[in-house]
């Protein structure tokens, strides 16, 4: 492997030194090889354009140097402005043509797209393609499949369908502020019940919970009276995820928040594209009864953007609006119901909560994973 | 019990002992061979030439026995007897080994063995249980993450993307026939009409052309007049004739999507 890389470096060198011919170097030391090449280049006195560009003559006088540099800079700027202006004009001409119903034919310039972290994201090898049969089958067979609504013969739920039942608890001795968040959470998640933590360990709670047929356990943690963590464990066999929680806004503090109704909300999962992302998305959505009551017009959104999962709760309404004199279109309007909060996955564990002996499916290792800011995992 | 023991004890008790730890109520002994941890003559491992104690080394118990016959060899002063893991077996082994020792030492050693077994059990239990650990919160990292979160939220354009997703669902027919929007059908009808109009215009033109040909061929004036009358009539576009007087006539049909939606349960969408 290393030898191959070294060879590739050697192969790349000719382009670096332009026209000079490269002797076949069967030397293991790359630096020595490069020295040899340089020596040959200087001996044959072939200075090419490539080498000239690299070695710019320095101007001794500082004032002169500054003047020349400044002149070059303005020149560059002017050229760029000119190019921009030309482009703008061309585009506006094209736009006018299109508006008047003309044909553009060839040479339609696409609008320049700004470079964002999303469109320059590093390719994730586990990205799931649309309708990948293997993955769909995998998902139909995973821990959350039992909570997907299925209908039996007589229109009733299928006997294999298990409606989720969620146990919500907190750290020991929670603050008053945390209770407000808990209240919000159990009203958003249908079939969720709060149990005071008392002296029980999370493992005890998981054990008792699965004995009492709970399907999920949520444990909230806090620091300085602000919720900062959420353990979500699927009972009885896992997996367990730990999320960092930030920017919690309970319903009361969401501006213009409406009152929610008892209807089962719809779930929107946005941007969960990788295997891990889809698993986390399925885990979060399995908290909800997957047959929504559409007449309630409520939706809970888990929107993943750059590995931050934004959780929002809305009521929507579809309305018709006129586009022009004849045509109209349907739009959706939203009213927020609250709460708002953001999740960030820290780890995902096989089995129920066990930080000592549990196996990690995924663990956020900051020093290894946060090297590139264009790399996202969900 | 030798005279030597008495001498040593007088020295340690009256003068100085480096293992002695004095507190207000009594004196303790820091020597690891002490069977009770108290500083008194019967429990002193130095002032007794015949002594026994139990030590725990890496989770195993050893009976350490010192006899007067070993006194001349400091390196082999203590005989080290490994005790079985089983508590009852270990206890009987201690009884057996210390058969001719003073009653005090026999009793104290058994007590010590019990105590060691208890704490080993407790240690094993605690090792199995996970307990909360304190971790550092790296402020710099937190600050960076907070900043990135703000930027990600801005990039998410939440309301827009949620609205788009909902409209997409409406279009796919997830909501079945709950919503009855005229505009969708209206727009569709308009499009259809436009097509129909274009077609009919083509037909009209053809008809005209045929008629003109026919006029040219026929010689009867009446016929020509008839045709002229017909031609003078404005060619009313089908569009105007067919213009829907009321929107109620337009029925919404999501035929294709509906059948698809039925085939695939809504639940599949939600995940």
XYZ file of C-alpha atoms in Angstrom:
649
model
C 0.000 0.000 0.000
C 2.661 2.454 1.064
C 4.834 1.471 -1.836
C 1.959 2.100 -4.213
C 1.390 5.579 -2.832
C 5.062 6.351 -3.171
C 4.953 5.238 -6.763
C 2.025 7.500 -7.437
C 3.962 10.456 -6.050
C 6.818 9.649 -8.362
C 4.473 9.416 -11.293
C 3.049 12.786 -10.495
C 6.373 14.589 -10.475
C 6.820 15.151 -14.243
C 3.840 17.492 -14.431
C 5.330 19.504 -11.611
C 8.553 20.214 -13.398
C 7.140 20.824 -16.830
C 9.063 19.786 -19.892
C 12.072 18.247 -18.215
C 12.338 14.548 -18.756
C 12.278 12.299 -15.770
C 14.671 9.427 -15.470
C 13.195 6.208 -14.191
C 13.861 6.342 -10.517
C 13.770 3.085 -8.654
C 14.506 4.695 -5.339
C 12.468 4.118 -2.225
C 13.128 7.536 -0.730
C 10.842 10.109 -2.334
C 12.775 13.136 -1.098
C 15.977 11.802 -2.564
C 14.168 11.140 -5.816
C 12.905 14.699 -5.977
C 16.408 16.022 -5.288
C 17.670 13.986 -8.185
C 15.005 15.439 -10.455
C 15.802 18.999 -9.351
C 19.475 18.450 -9.958
C 18.737 17.257 -13.455
C 16.488 20.216 -14.137
C 19.130 22.724 -13.087
C 21.882 20.964 -15.004
C 19.959 21.019 -18.275
C 18.977 24.686 -17.698
C 15.423 24.210 -18.912
C 13.260 26.801 -17.226
C 9.680 26.238 -18.238
C 6.520 28.254 -17.781
C 5.547 26.119 -14.848
C 8.744 26.799 -12.985
C 8.626 30.518 -13.816
C 5.176 30.871 -12.321
C 6.388 29.429 -9.109
C 9.483 31.520 -8.660
C 8.433 35.115 -8.875
C 11.234 37.692 -8.787
C 11.052 39.642 -5.569
C 11.177 43.409 -5.606
C 13.603 44.753 -3.085
C 11.986 48.138 -2.527
C 9.028 47.784 -0.236
C 7.142 50.811 -1.552
C 7.539 49.653 -5.137
C 6.497 46.169 -4.174
C 3.376 47.411 -2.408
C 2.492 49.630 -5.351
C 2.758 46.829 -7.867
C 0.841 44.414 -5.717
C -1.931 46.967 -5.200
C -2.123 47.630 -8.924
C -2.405 43.947 -9.666
C -5.068 43.546 -7.079
C -7.256 46.333 -8.476
C -6.773 44.956 -11.942
C -7.948 41.549 -10.853
C -10.924 43.036 -9.063
C -11.932 45.053 -12.131
C -11.699 42.033 -14.373
C -13.868 40.059 -12.028
C -16.462 42.831 -11.837
C -16.527 42.983 -15.602
C -17.112 39.275 -15.903
C -19.889 39.488 -13.348
C -21.560 42.364 -15.162
C -21.425 40.522 -18.483
C -22.947 37.496 -16.925
C -25.692 39.518 -15.306
C -26.572 41.208 -18.586
C -26.642 37.942 -20.450
C -28.868 36.371 -17.870
C -31.279 39.281 -17.833
C -31.476 39.139 -21.648
C -32.256 35.466 -21.422
C -34.802 36.153 -18.765
C -36.551 38.744 -20.956
C -36.563 36.340 -23.861
C -38.108 33.615 -21.754
C -40.718 36.002 -20.420
C -41.745 37.018 -23.924
C -42.138 33.403 -24.866
C -39.016 33.230 -26.990
C -36.830 30.219 -27.488
C -33.413 30.330 -25.984
C -31.920 27.374 -27.694
C -28.330 26.708 -26.830
C -26.252 28.570 -24.323
C -28.694 29.064 -21.476
C -26.534 29.856 -18.534
C -27.618 28.228 -15.348
C -27.750 30.422 -12.271
C -24.678 30.076 -10.104
C -25.446 28.153 -6.975
C -23.864 29.273 -3.732
C -21.588 26.685 -2.205
C -23.120 25.380 0.983
C -22.152 22.672 3.416
C -25.065 20.651 2.049
C -24.022 20.640 -1.590
C -20.347 20.200 -0.830
C -20.961 17.462 1.716
C -18.481 14.612 1.711
C -19.989 11.532 0.161
C -21.129 9.158 2.874
C -20.651 5.536 1.776
C -23.691 4.360 3.704
C -26.040 6.802 2.031
C -29.280 5.012 1.264
C -30.548 5.265 -2.266
C -34.226 5.723 -2.958
C -36.096 2.429 -2.810
C -33.146 0.182 -1.978
C -34.925 -3.145 -1.651
C -32.335 -4.694 0.631
C -32.513 -1.855 3.112
C -36.275 -1.744 2.990
C -36.364 -5.423 3.829
C -33.878 -4.835 6.620
C -36.077 -2.147 8.027
C -39.185 -4.257 7.762
C -37.436 -6.701 10.050
C -35.890 -4.400 12.651
C -36.822 -3.586 16.255
C -39.238 -0.833 15.283
C -41.185 -2.760 12.656
C -43.691 -3.974 15.241
C -44.787 -0.375 15.847
C -45.614 0.286 12.218
C -49.344 0.338 11.786
C -50.751 -2.578 9.871
C -54.350 -3.392 9.257
C -55.848 -6.817 9.760
C -58.655 -8.379 7.762
C -61.615 -6.656 9.338
C -60.176 -3.155 9.286
C -58.868 -3.495 12.824
C -55.185 -3.284 13.672
C -53.189 -6.358 12.753
C -52.555 -8.669 15.737
C -48.790 -8.208 15.243
C -49.049 -4.464 15.506
C -47.853 -3.171 18.898
C -48.898 0.366 19.728
C -45.998 2.182 21.394
C -46.155 2.862 25.124
C -43.564 5.260 26.459
C -42.158 5.643 29.963
C -40.780 9.115 30.633
C -38.575 9.859 33.603
C -35.820 12.249 34.586
C -32.540 12.378 36.410
C -32.828 11.933 40.189
C -34.051 15.132 41.874
C -35.157 17.062 38.798
C -35.718 20.800 38.841
C -39.066 22.506 38.325
C -38.019 23.626 34.839
C -37.432 20.065 33.749
C -40.965 19.128 34.783
C -42.359 21.676 32.352
C -40.476 20.007 29.531
C -41.637 16.584 30.692
C -45.228 17.826 30.678
C -44.808 19.023 27.114
C -43.178 15.814 26.028
C -45.854 13.514 27.396
C -48.568 15.589 25.785
C -46.867 15.463 22.373
C -46.002 11.775 22.471
C -49.216 9.793 22.602
C -49.412 7.026 25.177
C -46.529 8.425 27.254
C -46.490 8.188 31.035
C -44.330 9.979 33.548
C -42.805 8.113 36.452
C -40.714 9.841 39.109
C -37.150 8.635 39.046
C -36.712 8.087 42.813
C -33.583 6.061 43.531
C -33.798 3.682 40.576
C -31.007 3.229 38.092
C -31.715 3.460 34.379
C -31.078 -0.261 34.107
C -33.667 -0.956 36.811
C -36.153 1.255 34.998
C -35.541 -0.530 31.703
C -36.057 -3.888 33.380
C -39.261 -2.849 35.145
C -40.482 -1.076 32.029
C -40.171 -4.119 29.838
C -41.927 -6.194 32.500
C -44.841 -3.769 32.282
C -44.927 -3.856 28.471
C -43.515 -0.417 27.844
C -42.020 -0.108 24.400
C -39.726 2.862 25.036
C -37.996 4.571 27.929
C -37.027 8.236 27.849
C -34.721 9.609 30.534
C -34.064 13.340 30.600
C -31.000 14.847 32.174
C -30.279 18.448 32.969
C -27.539 20.820 33.941
C -28.059 24.212 35.527
C -31.845 23.684 35.228
C -31.649 23.223 31.485
C -32.333 19.907 29.830
C -29.106 18.784 28.205
C -29.530 15.098 27.487
C -32.032 12.462 26.498
C -31.633 8.726 26.669
C -34.046 6.905 24.427
C -34.165 3.175 24.884
C -36.254 0.695 22.983
C -37.563 -2.079 25.198
C -37.000 -4.924 25.744
C -33.901 -5.524 23.580
C -32.702 -2.094 22.553
C -31.236 -0.210 20.816
C -30.495 2.730 23.066
C -29.557 6.187 21.890
C -28.179 9.121 23.777
C -28.854 12.577 22.426
C -27.488 15.893 23.533
C -30.471 18.224 23.933
C -30.188 21.943 23.378
C -32.355 25.009 22.995
C -35.454 23.629 24.635
C -38.418 25.940 24.340
C -41.515 24.674 26.096
C -44.888 25.338 24.475
C -45.651 28.297 26.712
C -42.580 30.159 25.579
C -43.016 29.472 21.868
C -44.320 32.729 20.375
C -47.875 32.435 19.050
C -48.151 28.796 19.979
C -51.536 27.164 19.556
C -53.126 24.523 21.731
C -52.650 20.978 20.663
C -55.452 18.482 20.391
C -55.587 14.823 21.298
C -55.217 13.636 17.715
C -52.342 11.384 16.733
C -49.838 13.571 14.917
C -48.218 12.848 11.596
C -44.485 12.357 11.550
C -42.212 14.129 9.110
C -38.669 12.849 8.860
C -36.513 15.152 6.801
C -33.004 14.507 5.538
C -32.238 11.228 7.260
C -30.202 9.792 4.427
C -27.546 7.420 5.754
C -28.049 4.008 7.295
C -27.443 5.469 10.731
C -29.684 8.419 9.981
C -32.543 6.212 8.871
C -32.156 4.033 11.940
C -32.286 7.047 14.229
C -35.231 8.437 12.285
C -37.117 5.172 12.591
C -36.307 5.038 16.271
C -37.677 8.527 16.880
C -40.779 7.979 14.813
C -41.492 4.646 16.497
C -42.413 6.666 19.592
C -45.559 7.704 17.789
C -48.582 5.726 16.850
C -47.973 5.379 13.150
C -51.567 5.765 12.065
C -52.050 9.499 12.273
C -55.436 11.147 12.665
C -55.423 13.385 9.615
C -58.390 15.416 10.765
C -56.212 16.693 13.640
C -53.887 18.332 11.068
C -50.958 18.085 13.457
C -47.460 17.049 12.537
C -44.300 16.435 14.470
C -41.171 17.101 12.463
C -37.739 15.638 12.968
C -35.605 17.656 10.597
C -31.986 16.662 10.291
C -29.627 19.373 9.158
C -25.885 18.853 9.525
C -26.487 16.179 12.196
C -28.636 18.457 14.309
C -32.142 17.075 14.608
C -34.626 19.897 14.980
C -37.867 18.822 16.599
C -40.952 20.910 15.960
C -44.670 20.435 16.380
C -47.136 22.178 14.089
C -50.723 22.347 13.055
C -51.172 22.891 9.336
C -53.903 23.920 6.997
C -54.110 23.688 3.237
C -55.467 26.748 1.501
C -56.090 27.857 -2.027
C -54.492 31.049 -3.204
C -54.834 32.738 -6.595
C -51.729 32.702 -8.753
C -53.125 34.800 -11.583
C -56.578 35.636 -12.898
C -57.439 32.082 -13.807
C -55.120 29.776 -11.931
C -55.015 29.081 -8.264
C -52.740 26.924 -6.187
C -52.801 25.107 -2.864
C -50.464 26.235 -0.124
C -49.845 24.909 3.373
C -49.896 27.248 6.335
C -48.386 26.343 9.683
C -49.064 27.192 13.269
C -46.525 26.105 15.803
C -47.761 24.218 18.847
C -44.514 23.550 20.685
C -42.248 22.459 22.215
C -39.085 23.136 20.230
C -35.800 21.461 20.877
C -32.712 20.186 19.120
C -31.164 16.755 19.401
C -27.655 15.692 18.544
C -26.766 12.014 18.568
C -23.884 11.098 20.854
C -24.058 7.341 20.763
C -26.210 4.440 19.742
C -25.983 1.238 21.696
C -27.041 -2.280 21.022
C -29.370 -3.545 23.742
C -30.834 -1.525 26.574
C -28.919 1.054 28.547
C -25.598 -0.337 29.710
C -22.622 1.978 29.577
C -20.360 -0.592 31.157
C -20.712 -3.714 29.071
C -23.009 -2.614 26.248
C -21.747 -2.702 22.681
C -21.846 0.551 20.774
C -23.371 0.554 17.315
C -22.125 4.067 16.807
C -20.195 6.432 19.050
C -19.409 10.006 18.250
C -15.653 10.263 18.514
C -15.011 13.939 18.216
C -11.301 13.799 17.564
C -11.705 11.327 14.712
C -15.049 12.275 13.277
C -15.102 16.047 13.543
C -11.985 16.471 11.467
C -13.840 17.636 8.381
C -16.660 20.100 8.684
C -18.198 18.724 5.489
C -18.712 15.268 6.915
C -22.106 14.423 8.355
C -23.245 11.118 9.718
C -27.041 11.143 9.742
C 5.381 -16.897 74.846
C 8.941 -16.061 75.373
C 10.682 -13.458 77.470
C 11.726 -11.869 74.199
C 8.093 -11.064 73.393
C 7.645 -9.338 76.724
C 10.752 -7.230 76.102
C 9.616 -6.211 72.660
C 6.145 -5.251 73.834
C 7.577 -3.105 76.653
C 9.755 -1.349 74.117
C 6.924 -0.787 71.599
C 4.343 0.179 74.140
C 6.471 2.291 76.439
C 8.935 3.783 73.974
C 8.174 3.952 70.268
C 6.491 1.926 67.527
C 6.397 3.234 63.957
C 3.113 1.366 63.307
C 1.341 2.950 66.213
C -1.410 5.439 65.403
C -2.591 7.412 68.409
C -6.105 8.769 68.684
C -7.811 10.216 71.715
C -9.702 7.119 72.812
C -7.231 4.342 71.958
C -4.218 3.363 69.869
C -4.423 1.713 66.470
C -1.857 -0.356 64.612
C -0.897 0.236 60.990
C 0.979 -3.016 60.518
C -0.651 -4.993 57.675
C -0.169 -8.250 59.575
C -2.288 -7.101 62.487
C -5.340 -9.273 62.837
C -7.562 -6.684 64.550
C -5.948 -3.340 63.793
C -5.762 -2.486 67.499
C -2.599 -1.724 69.392
C -2.488 -4.127 72.310
C -0.212 -6.908 73.394
C -2.281 -9.867 72.237
C -2.882 -8.381 68.763
C 0.637 -7.101 68.136
C 2.284 -8.979 65.230
C 5.729 -7.902 66.394
C 5.527 -8.786 70.072
C 4.095 -12.244 69.488
C 6.392 -14.996 68.278
C 3.366 -17.197 67.668
C 0.874 -15.306 65.551
C -1.592 -15.780 62.737
C -3.518 -13.421 60.511
C -5.484 -13.411 57.247
C -4.551 -11.247 54.290
C -6.421 -10.557 51.083
C -4.162 -10.347 48.029
C -5.796 -9.751 44.620
C -9.145 -11.112 45.728
C -7.744 -14.267 47.320
C -7.412 -14.933 51.076
C -4.207 -16.239 52.632
C -3.642 -17.426 56.150
C -0.305 -16.042 57.384
C 1.183 -18.007 60.248
C 4.255 -17.125 62.264
C 5.907 -19.628 64.630
C 8.848 -19.327 66.967
C 10.824 -21.865 64.927
C 10.914 -19.412 62.023
C 12.097 -16.446 64.100
C 15.702 -16.738 62.938
C 14.785 -16.424 59.247
C 13.130 -13.040 58.680
C 12.531 -13.734 54.989
C 10.631 -16.923 55.766
C 9.108 -15.650 58.957
C 5.540 -15.948 57.682
C 4.086 -19.170 56.357
C 1.585 -18.339 53.616
C -1.365 -20.738 53.317
C -3.776 -20.175 50.448
C -7.395 -20.490 51.555
C -10.129 -21.937 49.336
C -12.562 -19.537 47.657
C -15.469 -21.220 49.345
C -16.185 -19.516 52.659
C -17.116 -22.674 54.597
C -14.088 -24.568 53.286
C -11.822 -21.637 54.134
C -13.241 -21.476 57.635
C -12.630 -25.166 58.296
C -9.102 -24.775 56.921
C -8.453 -21.939 59.373
C -9.830 -24.046 62.232
C -7.597 -26.899 61.228
C -4.437 -24.808 60.835
C -4.904 -22.859 64.055
C -5.922 -25.850 66.164
C -3.250 -25.321 68.838
C -3.203 -21.520 68.733
C -4.623 -19.351 71.489
C -8.404 -19.066 71.462
C -8.142 -15.288 70.957
C -6.231 -15.625 67.672
C -8.508 -18.414 66.392
C -11.571 -16.286 67.011
C -10.116 -13.076 65.570
C -8.902 -14.817 62.418
C -12.314 -16.297 61.746
C -13.884 -12.882 62.205
C -11.396 -11.376 59.822
C -12.054 -14.071 57.221
C -15.795 -13.364 57.398
C -15.247 -9.650 57.029
C -12.958 -10.091 54.013
C -15.419 -12.405 52.303
C -18.187 -9.864 52.854
C -16.296 -6.989 51.330
C -15.154 -9.078 48.380
C -18.768 -9.956 47.644
C -19.776 -6.319 47.891
C -16.941 -5.326 45.573
C -18.062 -7.803 42.938
C -21.628 -6.562 43.128
C -20.562 -2.937 42.779
C -18.330 -3.774 39.856
C -21.323 -5.161 37.981
C -23.497 -2.152 38.574
C -22.913 0.973 36.520
C -22.887 4.138 38.503
C -23.127 7.732 37.349
C -19.793 9.190 36.417
C -18.846 12.805 36.274
C -17.590 13.949 32.914
C -16.106 17.236 31.878
C -18.070 19.566 29.666
C -15.679 21.072 27.169
C -16.763 24.660 26.979
C -14.987 25.420 23.754
C -16.576 22.467 22.002
C -19.988 23.366 23.401
C -19.637 26.901 22.159
C -18.634 25.668 18.712
C -21.576 23.268 18.574
C -23.993 26.004 19.626
C -22.713 28.207 16.861
C -23.019 25.429 14.296
C -26.527 24.713 15.476
C -27.596 28.291 14.801
C -26.181 28.037 11.298
C -27.781 24.651 10.674
C -31.135 26.031 11.795
C -30.814 28.881 9.325
C -29.890 26.457 6.550
C -32.792 24.147 7.419
C -35.494 26.692 6.480
C -37.815 24.678 8.661
C -41.215 26.120 7.782
C -40.495 25.986 4.092
C -39.328 22.419 4.117
C -42.233 21.296 6.314
C -44.742 23.025 4.040
C -43.150 21.481 0.990
C -43.277 18.031 2.547
C -46.945 18.436 3.489
C -47.864 19.594 -0.014
C -45.963 16.655 -1.394
C -48.069 14.341 0.745
C -51.233 16.061 -0.380
C -50.176 15.555 -3.959
C -49.325 11.921 -3.378
C -52.791 11.362 -1.971
C -51.745 10.515 1.567
C -54.800 12.335 2.881
C -57.216 10.440 0.660
C -60.407 12.348 0.002
C -60.276 14.551 3.100
C -59.339 17.560 1.038
C -61.360 18.611 -1.954
C -59.473 21.383 -3.620
C -61.086 22.798 -6.686
C -57.985 24.483 -7.909
C -56.198 21.246 -8.606
C -59.060 19.977 -10.693
C -59.663 23.454 -12.032
C -56.111 23.721 -13.272
C -56.300 20.248 -14.713
C -59.556 21.083 -16.432
C -58.020 24.247 -17.812
C -55.116 22.313 -19.228
C -57.413 19.741 -20.783
C -59.533 22.467 -22.265
C -56.560 24.141 -23.769
C -55.631 20.920 -25.478
C -59.189 20.395 -26.648
C -59.295 23.917 -27.960
C -56.143 23.483 -29.943
C -57.475 20.284 -31.436
C -60.849 21.814 -32.280
C -59.158 24.783 -33.914
C -57.327 22.381 -36.130
C -60.624 20.673 -36.959
C -62.293 24.007 -37.698
C -59.581 24.920 -40.106
C -59.910 21.637 -41.881
C -63.663 22.019 -42.081
C -63.283 25.501 -43.544
C -60.820 24.306 -46.090
C -63.134 21.506 -47.163
C -66.027 23.888 -47.444
C -64.078 26.316 -49.561
C -63.059 23.506 -51.830
C -66.637 22.449 -51.997
C -67.711 26.023 -52.921
C -65.218 26.170 -55.662
C -66.528 22.942 -57.081
C -70.301 23.637 -56.787
C -72.063 25.912 -59.221
C -75.346 26.468 -57.476
C -75.554 30.014 -56.087
C -77.778 29.013 -53.244
C -75.291 26.606 -52.020
C -72.613 29.229 -52.257
C -74.772 31.667 -50.359
C -75.383 29.033 -47.689
C -71.756 28.421 -47.331
C -71.099 32.165 -47.292
C -73.637 32.556 -44.516
C -71.972 29.819 -42.582
C -68.617 31.354 -43.167
C -69.776 34.782 -42.047
C -70.758 33.297 -38.725
C -67.953 33.880 -36.323
C -66.037 30.755 -35.632
C -66.698 30.477 -31.953
C -63.899 28.762 -30.182
C -64.992 25.648 -28.418
C -63.456 27.061 -25.300
C -66.095 29.742 -24.939
C -68.906 27.393 -25.676
C -67.661 24.926 -23.171
C -66.610 27.428 -20.526
C -67.791 25.978 -17.247
C -70.562 28.048 -15.775
C -70.081 26.756 -12.278
C -67.134 25.135 -10.640
C -69.319 22.631 -8.942
C -69.392 20.617 -12.097
C -65.759 19.821 -11.721
C -65.255 16.684 -9.746
C -61.957 15.994 -8.102
C -60.371 12.789 -9.058
C -57.105 11.504 -7.847
C -57.765 8.230 -9.496
C -54.207 7.149 -10.057
C -52.812 8.381 -6.802
C -55.736 7.077 -4.837
C -55.342 3.568 -6.050
C -51.660 3.728 -5.232
C -52.363 5.098 -1.790
C -54.784 2.308 -1.129
C -52.344 -0.306 -2.219
C -49.748 1.064 0.134
C -50.950 1.825 3.644
C -50.473 5.341 4.929
C -48.388 4.037 7.751
C -45.585 3.301 5.384
C -45.434 6.975 4.604
C -45.047 8.042 8.149
C -41.832 6.162 8.577
